Coordinates of C-alpha atoms and ligand atoms in Angstrom, one line a residue:
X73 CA 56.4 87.3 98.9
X74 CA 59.4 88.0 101.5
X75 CA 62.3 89.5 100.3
X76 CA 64.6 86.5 100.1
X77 CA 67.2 85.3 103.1
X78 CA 65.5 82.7 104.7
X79 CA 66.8 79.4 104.8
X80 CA 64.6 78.6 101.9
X81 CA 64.6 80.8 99.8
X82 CA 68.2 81.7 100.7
X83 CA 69.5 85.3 99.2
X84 CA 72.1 83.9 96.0
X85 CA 74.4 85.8 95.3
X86 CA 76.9 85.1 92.5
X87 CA 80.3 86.9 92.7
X88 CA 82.5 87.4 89.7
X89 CA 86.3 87.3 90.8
X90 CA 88.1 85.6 93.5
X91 CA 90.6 88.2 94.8
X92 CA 90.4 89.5 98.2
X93 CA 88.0 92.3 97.0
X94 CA 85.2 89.0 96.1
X95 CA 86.8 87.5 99.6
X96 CA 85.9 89.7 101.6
X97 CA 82.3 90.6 99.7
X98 CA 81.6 86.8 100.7
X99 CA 82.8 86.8 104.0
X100 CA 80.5 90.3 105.1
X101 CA 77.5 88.7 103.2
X102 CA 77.9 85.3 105.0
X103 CA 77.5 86.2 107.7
X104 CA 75.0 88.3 107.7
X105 CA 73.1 87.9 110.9
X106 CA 69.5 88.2 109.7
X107 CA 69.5 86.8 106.1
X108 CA 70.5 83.2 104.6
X109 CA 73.1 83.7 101.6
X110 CA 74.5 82.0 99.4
X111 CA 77.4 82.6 97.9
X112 CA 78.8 81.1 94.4
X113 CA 81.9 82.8 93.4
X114 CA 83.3 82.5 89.6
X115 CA 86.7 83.1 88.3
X116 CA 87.9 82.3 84.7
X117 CA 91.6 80.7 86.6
X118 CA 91.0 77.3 88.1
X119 CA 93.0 78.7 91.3
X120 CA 91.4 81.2 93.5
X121 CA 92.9 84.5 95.2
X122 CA 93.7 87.0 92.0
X123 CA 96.8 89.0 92.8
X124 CA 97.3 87.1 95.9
X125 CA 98.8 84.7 93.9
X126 CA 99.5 86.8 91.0
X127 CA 100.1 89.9 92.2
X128 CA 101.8 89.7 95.4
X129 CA 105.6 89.2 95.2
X130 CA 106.8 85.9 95.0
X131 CA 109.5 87.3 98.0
X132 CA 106.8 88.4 100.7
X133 CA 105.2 85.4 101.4
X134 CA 104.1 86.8 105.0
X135 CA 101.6 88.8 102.8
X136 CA 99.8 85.9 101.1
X137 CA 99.0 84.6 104.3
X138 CA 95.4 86.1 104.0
X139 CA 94.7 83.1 102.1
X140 CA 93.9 81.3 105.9
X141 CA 91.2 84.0 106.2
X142 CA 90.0 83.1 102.7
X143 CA 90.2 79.4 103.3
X144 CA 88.2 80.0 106.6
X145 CA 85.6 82.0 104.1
X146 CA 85.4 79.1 101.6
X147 CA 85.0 76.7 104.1
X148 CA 81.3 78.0 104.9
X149 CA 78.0 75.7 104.1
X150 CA 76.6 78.2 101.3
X151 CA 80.0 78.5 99.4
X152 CA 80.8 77.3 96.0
X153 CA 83.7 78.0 94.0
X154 CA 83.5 78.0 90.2
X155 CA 86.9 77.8 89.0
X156 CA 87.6 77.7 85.0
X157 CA 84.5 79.4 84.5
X158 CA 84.6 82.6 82.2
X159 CA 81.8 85.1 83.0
X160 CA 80.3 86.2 79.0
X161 CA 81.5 83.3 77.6
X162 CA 80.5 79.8 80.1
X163 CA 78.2 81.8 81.8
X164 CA 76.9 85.1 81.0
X165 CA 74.7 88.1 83.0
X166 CA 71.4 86.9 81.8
X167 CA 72.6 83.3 82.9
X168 CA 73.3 84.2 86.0
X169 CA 69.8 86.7 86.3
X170 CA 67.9 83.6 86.1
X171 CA 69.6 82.0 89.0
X172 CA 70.8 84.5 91.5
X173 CA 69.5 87.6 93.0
X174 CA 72.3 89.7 93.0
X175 CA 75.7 89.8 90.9
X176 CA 78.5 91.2 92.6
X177 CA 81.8 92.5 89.9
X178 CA 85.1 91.7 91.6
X179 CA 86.9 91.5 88.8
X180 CA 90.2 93.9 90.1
X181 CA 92.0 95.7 87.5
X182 CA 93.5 93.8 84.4
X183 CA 95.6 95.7 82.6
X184 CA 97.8 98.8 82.9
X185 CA 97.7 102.6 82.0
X186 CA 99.7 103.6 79.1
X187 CA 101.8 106.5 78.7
X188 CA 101.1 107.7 75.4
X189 CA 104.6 108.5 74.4
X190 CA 106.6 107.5 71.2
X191 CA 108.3 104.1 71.0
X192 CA 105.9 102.7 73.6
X193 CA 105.2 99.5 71.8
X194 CA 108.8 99.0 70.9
X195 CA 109.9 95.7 71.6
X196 CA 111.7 95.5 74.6
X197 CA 108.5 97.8 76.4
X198 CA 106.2 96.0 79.0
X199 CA 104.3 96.9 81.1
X200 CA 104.8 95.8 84.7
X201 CA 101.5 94.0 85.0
X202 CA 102.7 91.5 82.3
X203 CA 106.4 90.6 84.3
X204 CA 104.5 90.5 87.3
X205 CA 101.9 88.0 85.9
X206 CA 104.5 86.3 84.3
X207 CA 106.9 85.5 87.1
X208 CA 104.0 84.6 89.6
X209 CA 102.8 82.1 86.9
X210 CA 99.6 83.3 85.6
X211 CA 98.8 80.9 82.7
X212 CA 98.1 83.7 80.4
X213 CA 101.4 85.4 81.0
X214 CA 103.4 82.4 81.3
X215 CA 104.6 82.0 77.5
X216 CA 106.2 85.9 77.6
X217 CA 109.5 86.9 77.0
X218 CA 111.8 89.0 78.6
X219 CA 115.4 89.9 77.4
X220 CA 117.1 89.5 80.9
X221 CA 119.9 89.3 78.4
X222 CA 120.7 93.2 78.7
X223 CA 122.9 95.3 81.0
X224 CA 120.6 98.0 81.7
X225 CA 116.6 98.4 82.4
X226 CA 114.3 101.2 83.5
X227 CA 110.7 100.8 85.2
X228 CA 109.1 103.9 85.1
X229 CA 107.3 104.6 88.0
X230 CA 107.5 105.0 92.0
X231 CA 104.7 103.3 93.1
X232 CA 104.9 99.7 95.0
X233 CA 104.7 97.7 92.1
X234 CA 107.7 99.6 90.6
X235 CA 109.5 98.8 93.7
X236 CA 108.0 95.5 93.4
X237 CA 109.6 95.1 90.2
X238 CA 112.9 96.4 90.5
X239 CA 113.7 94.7 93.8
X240 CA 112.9 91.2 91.9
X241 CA 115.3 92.0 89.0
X242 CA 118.2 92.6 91.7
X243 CA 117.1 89.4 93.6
X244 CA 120.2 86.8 93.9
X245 CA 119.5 83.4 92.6
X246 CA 119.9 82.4 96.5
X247 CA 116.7 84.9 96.8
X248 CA 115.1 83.6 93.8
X249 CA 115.0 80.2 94.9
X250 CA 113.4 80.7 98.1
X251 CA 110.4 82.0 96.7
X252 CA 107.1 80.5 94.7
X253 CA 107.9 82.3 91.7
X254 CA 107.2 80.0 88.2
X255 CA 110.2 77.7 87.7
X256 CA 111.0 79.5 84.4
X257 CA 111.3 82.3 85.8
X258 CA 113.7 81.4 88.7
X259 CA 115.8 79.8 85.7
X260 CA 115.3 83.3 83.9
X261 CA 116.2 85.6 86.5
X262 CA 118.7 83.6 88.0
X263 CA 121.0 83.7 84.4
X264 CA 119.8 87.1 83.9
X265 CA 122.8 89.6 83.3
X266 CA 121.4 93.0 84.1
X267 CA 123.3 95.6 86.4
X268 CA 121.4 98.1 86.6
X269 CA 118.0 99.7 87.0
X270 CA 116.5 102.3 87.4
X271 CA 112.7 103.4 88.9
X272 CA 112.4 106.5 87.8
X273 CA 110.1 109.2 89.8
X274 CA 108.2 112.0 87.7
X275 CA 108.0 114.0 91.3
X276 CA 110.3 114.0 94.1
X277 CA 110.5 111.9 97.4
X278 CA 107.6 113.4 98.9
X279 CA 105.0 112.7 96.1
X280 CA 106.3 109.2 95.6
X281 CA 103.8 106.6 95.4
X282 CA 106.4 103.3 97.4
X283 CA 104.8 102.9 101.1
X284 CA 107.9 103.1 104.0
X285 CA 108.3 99.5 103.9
X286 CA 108.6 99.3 100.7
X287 CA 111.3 101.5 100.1
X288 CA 113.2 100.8 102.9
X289 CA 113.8 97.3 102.0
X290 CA 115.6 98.2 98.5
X291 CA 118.6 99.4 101.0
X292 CA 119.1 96.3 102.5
X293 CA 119.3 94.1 99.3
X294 CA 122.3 91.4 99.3
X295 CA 122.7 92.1 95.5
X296 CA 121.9 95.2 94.9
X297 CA 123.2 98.8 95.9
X298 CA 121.0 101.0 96.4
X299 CA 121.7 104.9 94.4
X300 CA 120.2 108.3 95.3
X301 CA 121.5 111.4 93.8
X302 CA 121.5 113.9 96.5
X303 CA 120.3 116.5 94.4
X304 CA 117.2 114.4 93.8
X305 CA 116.4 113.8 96.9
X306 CA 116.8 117.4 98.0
X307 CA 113.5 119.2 98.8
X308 CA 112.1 122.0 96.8
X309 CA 110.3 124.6 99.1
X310 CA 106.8 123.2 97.9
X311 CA 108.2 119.2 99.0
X312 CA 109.5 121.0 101.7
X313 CA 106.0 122.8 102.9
X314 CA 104.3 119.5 102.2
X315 CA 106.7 117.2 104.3
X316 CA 106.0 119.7 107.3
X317 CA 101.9 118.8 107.3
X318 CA 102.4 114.9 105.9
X319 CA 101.9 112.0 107.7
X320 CA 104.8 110.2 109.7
X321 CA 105.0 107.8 107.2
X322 CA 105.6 110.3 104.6
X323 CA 108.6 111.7 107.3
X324 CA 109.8 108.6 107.2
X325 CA 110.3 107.2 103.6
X326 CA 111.8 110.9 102.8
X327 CA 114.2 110.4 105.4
X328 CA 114.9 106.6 104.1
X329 CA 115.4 108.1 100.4
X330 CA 117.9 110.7 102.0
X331 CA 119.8 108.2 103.9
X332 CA 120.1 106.5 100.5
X333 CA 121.3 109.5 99.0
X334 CA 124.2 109.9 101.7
X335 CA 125.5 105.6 101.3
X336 CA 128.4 105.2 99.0
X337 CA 128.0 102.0 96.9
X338 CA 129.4 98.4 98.8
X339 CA 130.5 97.3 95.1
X340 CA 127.4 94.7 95.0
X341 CA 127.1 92.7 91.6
X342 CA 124.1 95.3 90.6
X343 CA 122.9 98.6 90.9
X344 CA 119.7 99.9 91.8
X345 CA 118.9 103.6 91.0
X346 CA 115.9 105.6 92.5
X347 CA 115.6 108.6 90.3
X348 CA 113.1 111.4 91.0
X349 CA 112.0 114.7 89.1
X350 CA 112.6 112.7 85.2
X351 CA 109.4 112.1 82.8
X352 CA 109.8 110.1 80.2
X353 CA 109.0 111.5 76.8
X354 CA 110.0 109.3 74.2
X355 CA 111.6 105.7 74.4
X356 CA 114.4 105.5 71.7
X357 CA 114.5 102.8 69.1
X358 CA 118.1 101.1 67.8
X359 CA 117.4 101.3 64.7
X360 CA 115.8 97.7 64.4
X361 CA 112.5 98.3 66.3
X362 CA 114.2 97.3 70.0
X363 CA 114.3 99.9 72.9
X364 CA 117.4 101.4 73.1
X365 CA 117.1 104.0 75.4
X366 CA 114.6 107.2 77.2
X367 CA 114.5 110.3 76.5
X368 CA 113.9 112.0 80.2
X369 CA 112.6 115.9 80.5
X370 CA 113.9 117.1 83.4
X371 CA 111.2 118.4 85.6
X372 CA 110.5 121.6 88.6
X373 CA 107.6 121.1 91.1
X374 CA 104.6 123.3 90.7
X375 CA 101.1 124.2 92.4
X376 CA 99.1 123.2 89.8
X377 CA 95.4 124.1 89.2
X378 CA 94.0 122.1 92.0
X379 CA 97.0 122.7 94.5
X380 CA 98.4 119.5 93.9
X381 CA 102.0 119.5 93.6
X382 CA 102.7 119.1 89.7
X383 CA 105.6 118.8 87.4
X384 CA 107.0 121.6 85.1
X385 CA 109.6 120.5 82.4
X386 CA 112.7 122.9 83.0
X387 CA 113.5 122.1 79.1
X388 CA 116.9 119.9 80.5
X389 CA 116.7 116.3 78.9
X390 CA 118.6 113.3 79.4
X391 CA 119.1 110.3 77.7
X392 CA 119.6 106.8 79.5
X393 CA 120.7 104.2 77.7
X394 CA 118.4 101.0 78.4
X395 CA 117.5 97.9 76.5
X396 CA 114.4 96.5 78.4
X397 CA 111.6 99.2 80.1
X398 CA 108.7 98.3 82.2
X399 CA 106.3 100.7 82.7
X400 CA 104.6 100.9 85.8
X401 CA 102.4 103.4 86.1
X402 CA 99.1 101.7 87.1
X403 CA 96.3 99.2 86.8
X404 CA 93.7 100.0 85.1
X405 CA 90.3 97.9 84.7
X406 CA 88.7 95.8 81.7
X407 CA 85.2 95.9 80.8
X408 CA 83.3 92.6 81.5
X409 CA 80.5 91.1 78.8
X410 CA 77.4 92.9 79.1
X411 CA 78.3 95.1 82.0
X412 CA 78.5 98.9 82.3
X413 CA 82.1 100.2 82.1
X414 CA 83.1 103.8 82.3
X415 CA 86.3 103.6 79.7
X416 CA 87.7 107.1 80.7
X417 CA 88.0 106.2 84.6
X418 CA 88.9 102.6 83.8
X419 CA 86.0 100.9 85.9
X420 CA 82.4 100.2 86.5
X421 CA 80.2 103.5 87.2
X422 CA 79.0 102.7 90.2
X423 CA 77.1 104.5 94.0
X424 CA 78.7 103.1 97.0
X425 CA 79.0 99.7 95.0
X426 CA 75.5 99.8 93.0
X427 CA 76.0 99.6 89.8
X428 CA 75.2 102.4 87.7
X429 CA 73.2 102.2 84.3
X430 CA 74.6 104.9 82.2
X431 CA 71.8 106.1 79.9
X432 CA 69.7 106.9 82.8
X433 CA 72.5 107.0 86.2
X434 CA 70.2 105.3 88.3
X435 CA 71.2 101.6 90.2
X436 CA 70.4 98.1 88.0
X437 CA 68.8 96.5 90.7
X438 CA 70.7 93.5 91.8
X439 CA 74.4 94.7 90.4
X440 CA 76.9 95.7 92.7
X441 CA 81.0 96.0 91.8
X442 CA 83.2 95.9 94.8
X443 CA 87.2 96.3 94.8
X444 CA 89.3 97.7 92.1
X445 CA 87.2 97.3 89.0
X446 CA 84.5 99.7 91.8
X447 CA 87.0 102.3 92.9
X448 CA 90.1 101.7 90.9
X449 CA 93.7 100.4 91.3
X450 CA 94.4 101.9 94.9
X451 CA 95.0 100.8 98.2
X452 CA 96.6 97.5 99.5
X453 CA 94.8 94.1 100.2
X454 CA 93.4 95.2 103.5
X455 CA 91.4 98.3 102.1
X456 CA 89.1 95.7 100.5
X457 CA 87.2 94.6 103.4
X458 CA 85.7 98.2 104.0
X459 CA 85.4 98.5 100.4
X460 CA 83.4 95.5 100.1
X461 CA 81.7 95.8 103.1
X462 CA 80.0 99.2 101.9
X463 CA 78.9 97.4 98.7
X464 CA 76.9 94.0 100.8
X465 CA 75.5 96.7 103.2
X466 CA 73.9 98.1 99.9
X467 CA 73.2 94.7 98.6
X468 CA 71.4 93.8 101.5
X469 CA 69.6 97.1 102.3
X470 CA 68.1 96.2 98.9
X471 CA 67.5 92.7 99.7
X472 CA 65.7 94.0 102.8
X473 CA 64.0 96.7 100.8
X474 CA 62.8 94.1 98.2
X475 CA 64.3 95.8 95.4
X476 CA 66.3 92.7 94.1
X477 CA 64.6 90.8 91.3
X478 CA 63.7 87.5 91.8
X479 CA 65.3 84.9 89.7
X480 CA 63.1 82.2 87.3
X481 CA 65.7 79.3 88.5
X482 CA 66.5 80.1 92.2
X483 CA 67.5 76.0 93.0
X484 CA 71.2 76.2 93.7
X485 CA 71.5 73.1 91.9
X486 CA 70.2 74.5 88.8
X487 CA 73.5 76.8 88.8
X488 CA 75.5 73.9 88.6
X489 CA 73.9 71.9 86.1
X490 CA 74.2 74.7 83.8
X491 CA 78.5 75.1 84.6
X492 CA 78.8 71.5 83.9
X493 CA 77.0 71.6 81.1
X494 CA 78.9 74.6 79.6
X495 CA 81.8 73.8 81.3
X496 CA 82.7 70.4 82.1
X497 CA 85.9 71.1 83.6
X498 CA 85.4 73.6 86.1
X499 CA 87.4 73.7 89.2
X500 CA 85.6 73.4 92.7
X501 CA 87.3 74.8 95.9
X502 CA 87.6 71.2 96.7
X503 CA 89.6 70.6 93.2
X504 CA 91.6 73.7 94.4
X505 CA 92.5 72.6 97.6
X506 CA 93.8 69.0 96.2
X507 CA 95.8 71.3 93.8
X508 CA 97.4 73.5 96.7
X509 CA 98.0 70.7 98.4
X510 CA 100.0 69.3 95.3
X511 CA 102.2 72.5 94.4
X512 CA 103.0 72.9 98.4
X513 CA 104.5 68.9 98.2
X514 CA 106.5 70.1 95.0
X515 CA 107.7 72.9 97.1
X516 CA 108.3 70.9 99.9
X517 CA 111.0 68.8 97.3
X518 CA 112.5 72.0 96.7
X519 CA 112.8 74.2 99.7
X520 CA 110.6 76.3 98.6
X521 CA 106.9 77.5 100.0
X522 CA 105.1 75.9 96.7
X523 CA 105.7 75.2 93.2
X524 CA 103.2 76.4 91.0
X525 CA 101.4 75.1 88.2
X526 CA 101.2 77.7 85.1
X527 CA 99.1 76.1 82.8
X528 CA 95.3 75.1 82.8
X529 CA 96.1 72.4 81.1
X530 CA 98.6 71.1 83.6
X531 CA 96.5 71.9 86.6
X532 CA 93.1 69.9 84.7
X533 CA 96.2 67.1 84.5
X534 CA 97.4 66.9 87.9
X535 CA 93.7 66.8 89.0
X536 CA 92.7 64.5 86.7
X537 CA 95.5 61.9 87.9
X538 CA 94.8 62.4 91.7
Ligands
NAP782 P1 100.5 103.6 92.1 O1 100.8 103.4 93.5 O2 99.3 104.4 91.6 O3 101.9 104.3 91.4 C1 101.9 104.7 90.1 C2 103.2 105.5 89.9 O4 103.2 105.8 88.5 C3 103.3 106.8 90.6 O5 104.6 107.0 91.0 C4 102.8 107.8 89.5 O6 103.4 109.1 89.7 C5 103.5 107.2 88.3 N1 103.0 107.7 87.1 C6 101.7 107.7 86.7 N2 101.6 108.2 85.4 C7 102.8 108.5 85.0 C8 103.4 109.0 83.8 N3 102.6 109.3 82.8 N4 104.7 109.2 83.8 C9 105.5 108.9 84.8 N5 105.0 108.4 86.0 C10 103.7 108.2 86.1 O7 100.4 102.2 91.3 P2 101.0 100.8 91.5 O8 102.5 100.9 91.8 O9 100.6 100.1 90.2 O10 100.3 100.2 92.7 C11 98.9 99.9 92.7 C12 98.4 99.7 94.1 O11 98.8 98.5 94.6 C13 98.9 100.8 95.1 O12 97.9 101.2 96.0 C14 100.1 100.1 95.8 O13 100.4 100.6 97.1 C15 99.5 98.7 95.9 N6 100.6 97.7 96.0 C16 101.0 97.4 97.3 C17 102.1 96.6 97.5 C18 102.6 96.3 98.9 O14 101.9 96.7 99.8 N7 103.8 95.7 99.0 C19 102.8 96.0 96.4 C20 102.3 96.3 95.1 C21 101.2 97.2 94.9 P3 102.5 110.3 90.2 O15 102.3 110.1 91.7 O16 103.3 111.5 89.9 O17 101.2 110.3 89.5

């Protein structure tokens, strides 16, 4: 027989995710300009887009608009969206082995790194994942509570989503209410009565994680100033050596953080502190199992073994007194039913997208994993498409090499039959659209770019009655 990817049989191929990671897996295999695909794409959400919508802060709406690109994806003849639908428990691998050829992981990064320091799981400690899921709206995040109640909060972390973080918990509730964020948490923010915070940098200005733009934007905020301490943002003779041979975008967000360093505060209502060279070592209780403060070691920069640029505790510690932290240190990816997962690295093993079997580490033939969950929680939205496109172009090599196995119950239809059966609910791109459509009006009513719905049960509602 041919290797499939003729009109009949087409190559299927079922992707689990819908983030821009499984976008842009769909989009390369679609059009594919020798082979017929088709593409049905799961997510356990009804709404499509993972940390588009969830991720992405609810203040940079230029960045969601992607979705167009995605929207132009879903709109293709052999796409199907299967929204509501949890991979292992509606459908599982061997499920889907029957029907498709090929089984593409998407599935991002779903949780976060811990720190492994005492008084983590005080209460009071979160990690940044959960505020971000839970002021974009993510049903599973939306019952979570945060004591905005306090004067003083940490994130610990310099990396975007720090920045990310920080930068919404100095928002005004002018700012607030221009943005899709979940209604409770515009109320939430808007009363909350926090002055300052801090993101707090193991390594200096050189090493940190933020991107230019990033940064820059934390000195323009109308409620927030933004604090340097000059001898934190001084250079060390190793920063120093590494600035000289970094990329201009590393020039310029050191020369941002200096500038900060030089600004003496306007008097805005809050106070937002980039501090650099501190590791926390211990978050301190109060006595009645709440976060009360950090213990920070001071640290020097060091070569280490590999000629990174490392941190050395100089034996200096600090205290700062803080009643909420979030720690922001990283994703880091969940194993999915009946899948390979390397636990230490936080993903699926995996060859330039094929999916690794680790008693023998050679490729399961038709399992690929593309995106975070396939090279772990780095990069920004754009660096998916050339992830993704390295994974189809192995897909299809072994679609062309006839190494996929051929599946008992190839009749798209079949596929179906079997989600409504398991699933009667599920969500189709259609269903999506009518619910877009519905949180932009809500939106509309408000001034605001959409208003979100945060339950399943709400969204299975408002489709149900339209
Ligand atoms: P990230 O960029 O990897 O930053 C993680 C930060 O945590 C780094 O500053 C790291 O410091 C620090 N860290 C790690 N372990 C630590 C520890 N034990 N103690 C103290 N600090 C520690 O991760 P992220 O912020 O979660 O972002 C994930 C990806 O999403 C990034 O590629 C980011 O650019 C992207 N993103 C982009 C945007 C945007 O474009 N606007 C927004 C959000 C996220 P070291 O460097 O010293 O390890």
């Amino acid at each position: 027989m041919s290797p499939p990817g003729t009109p009949d049989p087409p190559l299927r191929v079922a992707i689990i995710g819908s983030g821009p990671a499984a976008f842009y897996a769909a989009e390369h295999l679609l059009k594919s300009p020798d082979r017929a695909v088709r593409v049905d794409m799961i997510d356990r959400l009804p709404t499509p887009y993972g940390l588009v919508r969830g991720g992405v802060a609810p203040d940079h709406q230029k960045i969601k608009s992607v979705i167009a690109i995605y929207e132009k994806i879903a709109a293709h003849p052999g796409f199907r969206f299967f929204g509501n639908v949890e991979f292992g428990k509606h459908v599982t691998r061997a499920d889907l082995e029957r029907h498709v050829h090929a089984i593409v992981y998407a599935s991002g990064a779903q949780t976060d790194k811990r720190l492994g320091i005492p008084g983590e799981d005080l209460a009071g400690s979160h990690s940044a994942t959960e505020f971000v899921a839970w002021y974009n709206g993510h049903p599973d995040f939306r019952d979570r509570h945060f004591d905005l109640s306090v004067e003083r909060v940490a994130v610990i972390g310099v990396g975007n989503v720090a920045v990310d973080v920080a930068r919404i918990l100095c928002l005004t509730p002018e700012e607030l209410r221009a943005t899709d964020m979940a209604d409770y948490a515009i109320e939430a923010l808007s009363a909350s009565r926090v002055k300052e915070v801090s993101i707090l940098g193991r390594r200096g200005p050189v090493q940190a994680a933020f991107t230019t733009v990033e940064v820059k934007e934390l000195g323009g905020l109308p409620g927030a100033d933004v604090v340097v301490r000059p001898e934190e943002a001084a250079l060390d003779a190793l920063s120093a050596a590494e600035l000289e041979t970094a990329r201009a975008a590393t020039k310029a967000k050191v020369e941002i953080v200096q500038e900060f360093s030089r600004r003496t505060p306007a008097g805005k209502p809050r106070r937002l502190n980039i501090r650099f060279l501190v590791s926390p070592h211990e978050l301190l209780g109060d006595g009645g199992g709440r976060v009360a403060g950090l213990r920070l070691a001071k640290n020097r920069l060091v070569k280490g073994p590999t000629g990174a640029v490392v941190t050395e505790p100089t034996g200096e510690t600090e205290e700062l007194p803080v009643g909420l932290v979030f720690r922001s240190v990283g994703y880091r990816g969940v194993p999915l039913p009946d899948v390979p997962f390397d636990d230490r690295a936080g993903l699926i093993p995996n060859v330039k997208g094929r999916v690794l079997d680790p008693a023998t580490g050679t490729p399961i033939a038709g399992h690929y994993a593309t995106g975070w969950i396939k090279r772990g929680p780095t990069g920004v939205i754009g660096n998916n498409k050339a992830d993704s496109a390295e994974t189809v172009n192995a897909l299809l090599a072994d679609a062309a090499a006839g190494a996929l196995p051929t599946p008992a119950r190839p009749d798209p239809a079949d596929l179906e039959t079997l989600v409504r059966e398991r699933q009667p609910s599920f969500v189709s791109f259609a269903d999506w659209k009518r619910l877009d459509r519905l949180e932009v009006e809500r939106g509309q009513a408000q001034g605001r770019p959409r208003a979100k719905f945060t339950s399943v049960e709400e969204m299975l509602a408002a489709l149900a009655g339209n």
